[in-house]
């Protein structure tokens, strides 16, 4: 069981598992977060690019439900490059053959120009790294999993939040100790100590932290630290009507996420993946784990986040070696000149 280091009475590490596959975009989590933490209202104008009216995480938005209107079909890269691997295989499907109408044979290359479905057929560029085609459109052409011949886009919804990193760069660069790691291994800002220097803002690889305009201090998700102390769960998880946001021990959340991933993949969403689940990587794992249906970049998440302070020791050692080398060179030059 993982616990927070540095505490005699350390509690099990707590965190979120956000299952984006059941998020309906109701934004109840955003409202509950604002209400419990007394966060100022942020009623923005619609951008015209999306139905999302809060834009992203910030000092006044600690939970943000992203609406991703995606016109690209979901294509499952499961098989070898350019070869049908779906249920029934190429032998059962007549769509993998050539344009003469010859029936497809096992191992035939996929003719990407004949993939059915308005909006993503024809000349549109499609990565042929591997396609799992399991069914047929009405026009007799192959339809990628998750798409439909009469639907040209899909909505992906995801409630984003602070990741509560294992290696938290924001905490490392804070000069006042305002940012600290709690006994639950969550990262919290103490607003009465923050001096508004803003060093933590660019240090966060996820762009979570921000300064509030009216007072200049940094604010972010605390994972409802005050509720955790009393044995409660964060307000956002409590308010989620579909259990998209789950809360519990980090170990339990990881197990739940992996079981759910197996279910989703088995249901045909081969592109589903977990985000923030690994113990390694640029932030050494996160306290907030997500189940995504597409690549992290689609949701506005960095694919390989790195804590800017993770290699600080190596950088200082390299700088010290360079300085000593320079000093030795100058000394050698001076001594050599005297001769």
mmCIF file of C-alpha atoms in Angstrom, residues 27-273:
data_model
loop_
_atom_site.group_PDB
_atom_site.id
_atom_site.type_symbol
_atom_site.label_atom_id
_atom_site.label_comp_id
_atom_site.label_asym_id
_atom_site.label_seq_id
_atom_site.Cartn_x
_atom_site.Cartn_y
_atom_site.Cartn_z
ATOM 1 C CA UNK A 27 -20.369 19.952 -15.038
ATOM 2 C CA UNK A 28 -21.855 19.051 -11.654
ATOM 3 C CA UNK A 29 -18.276 18.486 -10.481
ATOM 4 C CA UNK A 30 -17.308 22.032 -11.418
ATOM 5 C CA UNK A 31 -20.286 23.475 -9.551
ATOM 6 C CA UNK A 32 -19.713 21.321 -6.461
ATOM 7 C CA UNK A 33 -16.023 22.268 -6.399
ATOM 8 C CA UNK A 34 -16.807 25.958 -6.598
ATOM 9 C CA UNK A 35 -19.517 25.773 -3.960
ATOM 10 C CA UNK A 36 -17.522 23.808 -1.390
ATOM 11 C CA UNK A 37 -14.273 25.728 -1.836
ATOM 12 C CA UNK A 38 -15.938 29.151 -2.230
ATOM 13 C CA UNK A 39 -14.293 29.721 -5.599
ATOM 14 C CA UNK A 40 -15.386 32.858 -7.482
ATOM 15 C CA UNK A 41 -17.818 32.332 -10.328
ATOM 16 C CA UNK A 42 -16.430 32.221 -13.856
ATOM 17 C CA UNK A 43 -19.211 32.779 -16.326
ATOM 18 C CA UNK A 44 -17.456 33.213 -19.630
ATOM 19 C CA UNK A 45 -18.816 33.769 -23.073
ATOM 20 C CA UNK A 46 -19.002 30.822 -25.411
ATOM 21 C CA UNK A 47 -15.934 30.804 -27.624
ATOM 22 C CA UNK A 48 -17.802 29.659 -30.702
ATOM 23 C CA UNK A 49 -15.416 26.732 -31.037
ATOM 24 C CA UNK A 50 -17.068 24.568 -28.405
ATOM 25 C CA UNK A 51 -20.008 24.288 -26.013
ATOM 26 C CA UNK A 52 -17.459 24.444 -23.195
ATOM 27 C CA UNK A 53 -17.808 27.791 -21.416
ATOM 28 C CA UNK A 54 -15.027 27.491 -18.835
ATOM 29 C CA UNK A 55 -12.072 26.896 -21.125
ATOM 30 C CA UNK A 56 -9.581 25.154 -18.868
ATOM 31 C CA UNK A 57 -8.151 24.779 -15.394
ATOM 32 C CA UNK A 58 -7.130 27.927 -13.571
ATOM 33 C CA UNK A 59 -7.139 29.761 -10.263
ATOM 34 C CA UNK A 60 -10.933 29.988 -10.381
ATOM 35 C CA UNK A 61 -11.591 26.632 -12.075
ATOM 36 C CA UNK A 62 -10.154 23.709 -10.105
ATOM 37 C CA UNK A 63 -12.255 21.176 -11.995
ATOM 38 C CA UNK A 64 -12.814 21.576 -15.700
ATOM 39 C CA UNK A 65 -14.998 19.412 -17.907
ATOM 40 C CA UNK A 66 -13.542 19.508 -21.401
ATOM 41 C CA UNK A 67 -15.835 19.093 -24.391
ATOM 42 C CA UNK A 68 -13.950 17.703 -27.371
ATOM 43 C CA UNK A 69 -15.979 17.715 -30.555
ATOM 44 C CA UNK A 70 -13.984 15.295 -32.660
ATOM 45 C CA UNK A 71 -14.656 14.869 -36.362
ATOM 46 C CA UNK A 72 -11.967 12.267 -36.828
ATOM 47 C CA UNK A 73 -13.252 8.714 -36.598
ATOM 48 C CA UNK A 74 -12.064 6.427 -33.924
ATOM 49 C CA UNK A 75 -9.681 4.019 -35.583
ATOM 50 C CA UNK A 76 -8.294 1.196 -33.558
ATOM 51 C CA UNK A 77 -4.684 0.433 -34.357
ATOM 52 C CA UNK A 78 -4.581 -3.210 -33.416
ATOM 53 C CA UNK A 79 -2.986 -5.152 -36.190
ATOM 54 C CA UNK A 80 -0.029 -5.146 -38.461
ATOM 55 C CA UNK A 81 0.385 -2.199 -40.734
ATOM 56 C CA UNK A 82 -2.368 -1.967 -43.283
ATOM 57 C CA UNK A 83 -3.859 -5.391 -42.644
ATOM 58 C CA UNK A 84 -7.381 -6.224 -41.526
ATOM 59 C CA UNK A 85 -7.419 -7.802 -38.120
ATOM 60 C CA UNK A 86 -11.002 -7.317 -37.002
ATOM 61 C CA UNK A 87 -13.655 -9.840 -36.121
ATOM 62 C CA UNK A 88 -14.213 -12.088 -39.059
ATOM 63 C CA UNK A 89 -10.916 -11.046 -40.507
ATOM 64 C CA UNK A 90 -10.226 -10.210 -44.108
ATOM 65 C CA UNK A 91 -11.443 -13.576 -45.291
ATOM 66 C CA UNK A 92 -14.973 -12.801 -44.096
ATOM 67 C CA UNK A 93 -14.985 -9.274 -45.478
ATOM 68 C CA UNK A 94 -15.142 -8.253 -49.116
ATOM 69 C CA UNK A 95 -13.781 -4.783 -48.467
ATOM 70 C CA UNK A 96 -10.091 -5.466 -48.277
ATOM 71 C CA UNK A 97 -9.693 -6.408 -51.908
ATOM 72 C CA UNK A 98 -8.757 -4.225 -54.799
ATOM 73 C CA UNK A 99 -10.964 -1.878 -56.816
ATOM 74 C CA UNK A 100 -11.842 -4.581 -59.350
ATOM 75 C CA UNK A 101 -14.249 -6.057 -56.836
ATOM 76 C CA UNK A 102 -12.125 -9.055 -55.980
ATOM 77 C CA UNK A 103 -12.987 -10.358 -52.546
ATOM 78 C CA UNK A 104 -10.413 -9.710 -49.872
ATOM 79 C CA UNK A 105 -8.006 -12.398 -48.907
ATOM 80 C CA UNK A 106 -6.332 -12.829 -45.553
ATOM 81 C CA UNK A 107 -3.455 -10.406 -45.315
ATOM 82 C CA UNK A 108 -4.719 -8.087 -48.041
ATOM 83 C CA UNK A 109 -3.757 -4.457 -47.450
ATOM 84 C CA UNK A 110 -6.487 -2.043 -46.366
ATOM 85 C CA UNK A 111 -7.664 0.286 -49.116
ATOM 86 C CA UNK A 112 -7.988 3.448 -47.044
ATOM 87 C CA UNK A 113 -9.709 5.330 -49.837
ATOM 88 C CA UNK A 114 -12.641 2.940 -49.552
ATOM 89 C CA UNK A 115 -13.300 3.275 -45.823
ATOM 90 C CA UNK A 116 -16.950 4.246 -45.468
ATOM 91 C CA UNK A 117 -18.519 7.020 -43.494
ATOM 92 C CA UNK A 118 -19.158 10.598 -44.508
ATOM 93 C CA UNK A 119 -16.482 12.999 -43.340
ATOM 94 C CA UNK A 120 -13.607 10.592 -43.122
ATOM 95 C CA UNK A 121 -13.442 8.745 -46.373
ATOM 96 C CA UNK A 122 -11.779 9.348 -49.689
ATOM 97 C CA UNK A 123 -8.639 11.423 -49.729
ATOM 98 C CA UNK A 124 -8.593 12.255 -46.031
ATOM 99 C CA UNK A 125 -5.280 11.283 -44.498
ATOM 100 C CA UNK A 126 -5.560 8.253 -42.238
ATOM 101 C CA UNK A 127 -2.695 6.687 -40.375
ATOM 102 C CA UNK A 128 -2.395 3.184 -41.812
ATOM 103 C CA UNK A 129 -0.277 1.978 -38.903
ATOM 104 C CA UNK A 130 -2.992 -0.551 -38.238
ATOM 105 C CA UNK A 131 -6.767 -0.654 -38.484
ATOM 106 C CA UNK A 132 -9.161 -3.020 -36.807
ATOM 107 C CA UNK A 133 -12.225 -3.165 -39.026
ATOM 108 C CA UNK A 134 -15.029 -5.263 -37.609
ATOM 109 C CA UNK A 135 -18.162 -4.293 -39.446
ATOM 110 C CA UNK A 136 -19.554 -3.032 -42.708
ATOM 111 C CA UNK A 137 -21.320 0.157 -43.663
ATOM 112 C CA UNK A 138 -24.533 0.161 -45.686
ATOM 113 C CA UNK A 139 -22.525 1.069 -48.757
ATOM 114 C CA UNK A 140 -20.514 -2.074 -48.402
ATOM 115 C CA UNK A 141 -17.406 -0.266 -47.309
ATOM 116 C CA UNK A 142 -15.576 -0.868 -44.077
ATOM 117 C CA UNK A 143 -16.446 1.350 -41.111
ATOM 118 C CA UNK A 144 -13.908 1.912 -38.323
ATOM 119 C CA UNK A 145 -14.927 0.848 -34.837
ATOM 120 C CA UNK A 146 -16.697 3.550 -32.893
ATOM 121 C CA UNK A 147 -17.763 5.459 -35.964
ATOM 122 C CA UNK A 148 -20.862 5.226 -38.049
ATOM 123 C CA UNK A 149 -21.576 5.832 -41.691
ATOM 124 C CA UNK A 150 -24.198 8.437 -40.736
ATOM 125 C CA UNK A 151 -22.272 10.123 -37.906
ATOM 126 C CA UNK A 152 -19.316 12.268 -38.798
ATOM 127 C CA UNK A 153 -18.122 13.275 -35.322
ATOM 128 C CA UNK A 154 -18.214 12.274 -31.683
ATOM 129 C CA UNK A 155 -17.990 14.072 -28.363
ATOM 130 C CA UNK A 156 -15.325 13.217 -25.851
ATOM 131 C CA UNK A 157 -15.872 14.629 -22.368
ATOM 132 C CA UNK A 158 -13.392 14.594 -19.560
ATOM 133 C CA UNK A 159 -13.302 16.215 -16.138
ATOM 134 C CA UNK A 160 -9.737 17.434 -15.673
ATOM 135 C CA UNK A 161 -8.114 18.281 -12.358
ATOM 136 C CA UNK A 162 -4.726 18.661 -10.644
ATOM 137 C CA UNK A 163 -2.719 15.469 -11.017
ATOM 138 C CA UNK A 164 -1.174 15.581 -7.506
ATOM 139 C CA UNK A 165 2.126 14.343 -8.925
ATOM 140 C CA UNK A 166 4.468 12.045 -7.052
ATOM 141 C CA UNK A 167 7.332 14.323 -8.083
ATOM 142 C CA UNK A 168 5.714 17.752 -7.945
ATOM 143 C CA UNK A 169 7.817 20.492 -9.505
ATOM 144 C CA UNK A 170 5.457 23.180 -8.216
ATOM 145 C CA UNK A 171 6.292 22.159 -4.670
ATOM 146 C CA UNK A 172 10.030 22.019 -5.358
ATOM 147 C CA UNK A 173 10.247 25.597 -6.658
ATOM 148 C CA UNK A 174 8.014 27.234 -4.032
ATOM 149 C CA UNK A 175 10.279 29.562 -1.985
ATOM 150 C CA UNK A 176 7.881 30.056 0.917
ATOM 151 C CA UNK A 177 6.721 26.518 1.634
ATOM 152 C CA UNK A 178 3.202 27.459 0.666
ATOM 153 C CA UNK A 179 2.944 24.314 -1.421
ATOM 154 C CA UNK A 180 3.308 21.136 0.564
ATOM 155 C CA UNK A 181 2.483 17.449 0.368
ATOM 156 C CA UNK A 182 -0.134 16.288 2.835
ATOM 157 C CA UNK A 183 -0.294 13.078 4.823
ATOM 158 C CA UNK A 184 -2.503 11.750 1.992
ATOM 159 C CA UNK A 185 0.278 12.449 -0.564
ATOM 160 C CA UNK A 186 -1.769 15.207 -2.159
ATOM 161 C CA UNK A 187 -0.320 18.617 -3.065
ATOM 162 C CA UNK A 188 -1.951 21.616 -1.415
ATOM 163 C CA UNK A 189 -1.429 25.384 -1.565
ATOM 164 C CA UNK A 190 -1.628 27.315 1.708
ATOM 165 C CA UNK A 191 -3.131 30.590 0.577
ATOM 166 C CA UNK A 192 -2.087 32.448 3.744
ATOM 167 C CA UNK A 193 1.597 31.737 3.013
ATOM 168 C CA UNK A 194 1.661 32.149 -0.776
ATOM 169 C CA UNK A 195 3.400 35.394 -1.712
ATOM 170 C CA UNK A 196 2.272 35.336 -5.347
ATOM 171 C CA UNK A 197 5.761 34.947 -6.817
ATOM 172 C CA UNK A 198 4.324 32.604 -9.448
ATOM 173 C CA UNK A 199 7.365 30.320 -9.725
ATOM 174 C CA UNK A 200 5.098 27.285 -9.496
ATOM 175 C CA UNK A 201 2.958 28.335 -12.459
ATOM 176 C CA UNK A 202 5.446 27.520 -15.259
ATOM 177 C CA UNK A 203 6.899 24.624 -13.242
ATOM 178 C CA UNK A 204 3.701 22.578 -13.565
ATOM 179 C CA UNK A 205 3.924 20.394 -16.696
ATOM 180 C CA UNK A 206 0.114 20.250 -16.921
ATOM 181 C CA UNK A 207 -0.612 23.975 -16.715
ATOM 182 C CA UNK A 208 -2.803 23.460 -13.650
ATOM 183 C CA UNK A 209 -1.630 26.305 -11.420
ATOM 184 C CA UNK A 210 -2.568 29.910 -11.979
ATOM 185 C CA UNK A 211 -2.667 33.190 -10.080
ATOM 186 C CA UNK A 212 -5.965 34.809 -9.235
ATOM 187 C CA UNK A 213 -6.233 38.226 -10.807
ATOM 188 C CA UNK A 214 -7.665 40.093 -7.828
ATOM 189 C CA UNK A 215 -5.094 38.992 -5.228
ATOM 190 C CA UNK A 216 -2.164 37.551 -7.206
ATOM 191 C CA UNK A 217 -1.927 34.349 -5.184
ATOM 192 C CA UNK A 218 -1.925 30.844 -6.637
ATOM 193 C CA UNK A 219 -4.932 28.600 -6.200
ATOM 194 C CA UNK A 220 -5.597 25.054 -7.277
ATOM 195 C CA UNK A 221 -7.349 21.808 -6.341
ATOM 196 C CA UNK A 222 -6.613 20.626 -2.803
ATOM 197 C CA UNK A 223 -8.438 17.345 -3.338
ATOM 198 C CA UNK A 224 -10.740 18.818 -0.672
ATOM 199 C CA UNK A 225 -8.109 18.429 2.041
ATOM 200 C CA UNK A 226 -10.533 19.655 4.698
ATOM 201 C CA UNK A 227 -13.012 16.933 3.782
ATOM 202 C CA UNK A 228 -10.314 14.241 3.711
ATOM 203 C CA UNK A 229 -9.267 15.099 7.259
ATOM 204 C CA UNK A 230 -12.816 14.405 8.385
ATOM 205 C CA UNK A 231 -12.980 11.150 6.446
ATOM 206 C CA UNK A 232 -15.081 12.558 3.616
ATOM 207 C CA UNK A 233 -14.657 12.450 -0.124
ATOM 208 C CA UNK A 234 -13.984 15.425 -2.413
ATOM 209 C CA UNK A 235 -17.042 17.424 -3.423
ATOM 210 C CA UNK A 236 -16.584 16.731 -7.135
ATOM 211 C CA UNK A 237 -16.619 12.956 -6.668
ATOM 212 C CA UNK A 238 -19.612 13.231 -4.339
ATOM 213 C CA UNK A 239 -21.568 15.217 -6.934
ATOM 214 C CA UNK A 240 -20.749 13.146 -10.028
ATOM 215 C CA UNK A 241 -24.024 11.478 -11.099
ATOM 216 C CA UNK A 242 -22.443 8.827 -13.335
ATOM 217 C CA UNK A 243 -19.473 7.814 -11.176
ATOM 218 C CA UNK A 244 -17.144 9.165 -13.808
ATOM 219 C CA UNK A 245 -15.132 10.612 -10.914
ATOM 220 C CA UNK A 246 -14.113 7.975 -8.406
ATOM 221 C CA UNK A 247 -12.239 8.610 -5.179
ATOM 222 C CA UNK A 248 -10.350 6.279 -2.872
ATOM 223 C CA UNK A 249 -6.933 4.989 -2.033
ATOM 224 C CA UNK A 250 -4.453 5.276 -4.854
ATOM 225 C CA UNK A 251 -4.012 1.517 -4.967
ATOM 226 C CA UNK A 252 -7.759 0.939 -5.242
ATOM 227 C CA UNK A 253 -8.094 3.589 -7.945
ATOM 228 C CA UNK A 254 -5.323 1.983 -9.998
ATOM 229 C CA UNK A 255 -6.950 -1.431 -9.708
ATOM 230 C CA UNK A 256 -10.346 -0.001 -10.659
ATOM 231 C CA UNK A 257 -8.837 1.827 -13.635
ATOM 232 C CA UNK A 258 -7.104 -1.277 -14.968
ATOM 233 C CA UNK A 259 -10.231 -3.420 -14.611
ATOM 234 C CA UNK A 260 -12.304 -0.776 -16.378
ATOM 235 C CA UNK A 261 -9.737 -0.495 -19.160
ATOM 236 C CA UNK A 262 -10.050 -4.223 -19.799
ATOM 237 C CA UNK A 263 -13.838 -3.867 -20.048
ATOM 238 C CA UNK A 264 -13.659 -0.961 -22.463
ATOM 239 C CA UNK A 265 -11.099 -2.629 -24.705
ATOM 240 C CA UNK A 266 -13.139 -5.817 -24.708
ATOM 241 C CA UNK A 267 -16.159 -3.742 -25.780
ATOM 242 C CA UNK A 268 -14.261 -2.755 -28.914
ATOM 243 C CA UNK A 269 -12.470 0.459 -27.986
ATOM 244 C CA UNK A 270 -8.960 -0.708 -28.659
ATOM 245 C CA UNK A 271 -7.634 2.857 -28.538
ATOM 246 C CA UNK A 272 -8.597 3.253 -24.871
ATOM 247 C CA UNK A 273 -5.718 3.858 -22.511
#
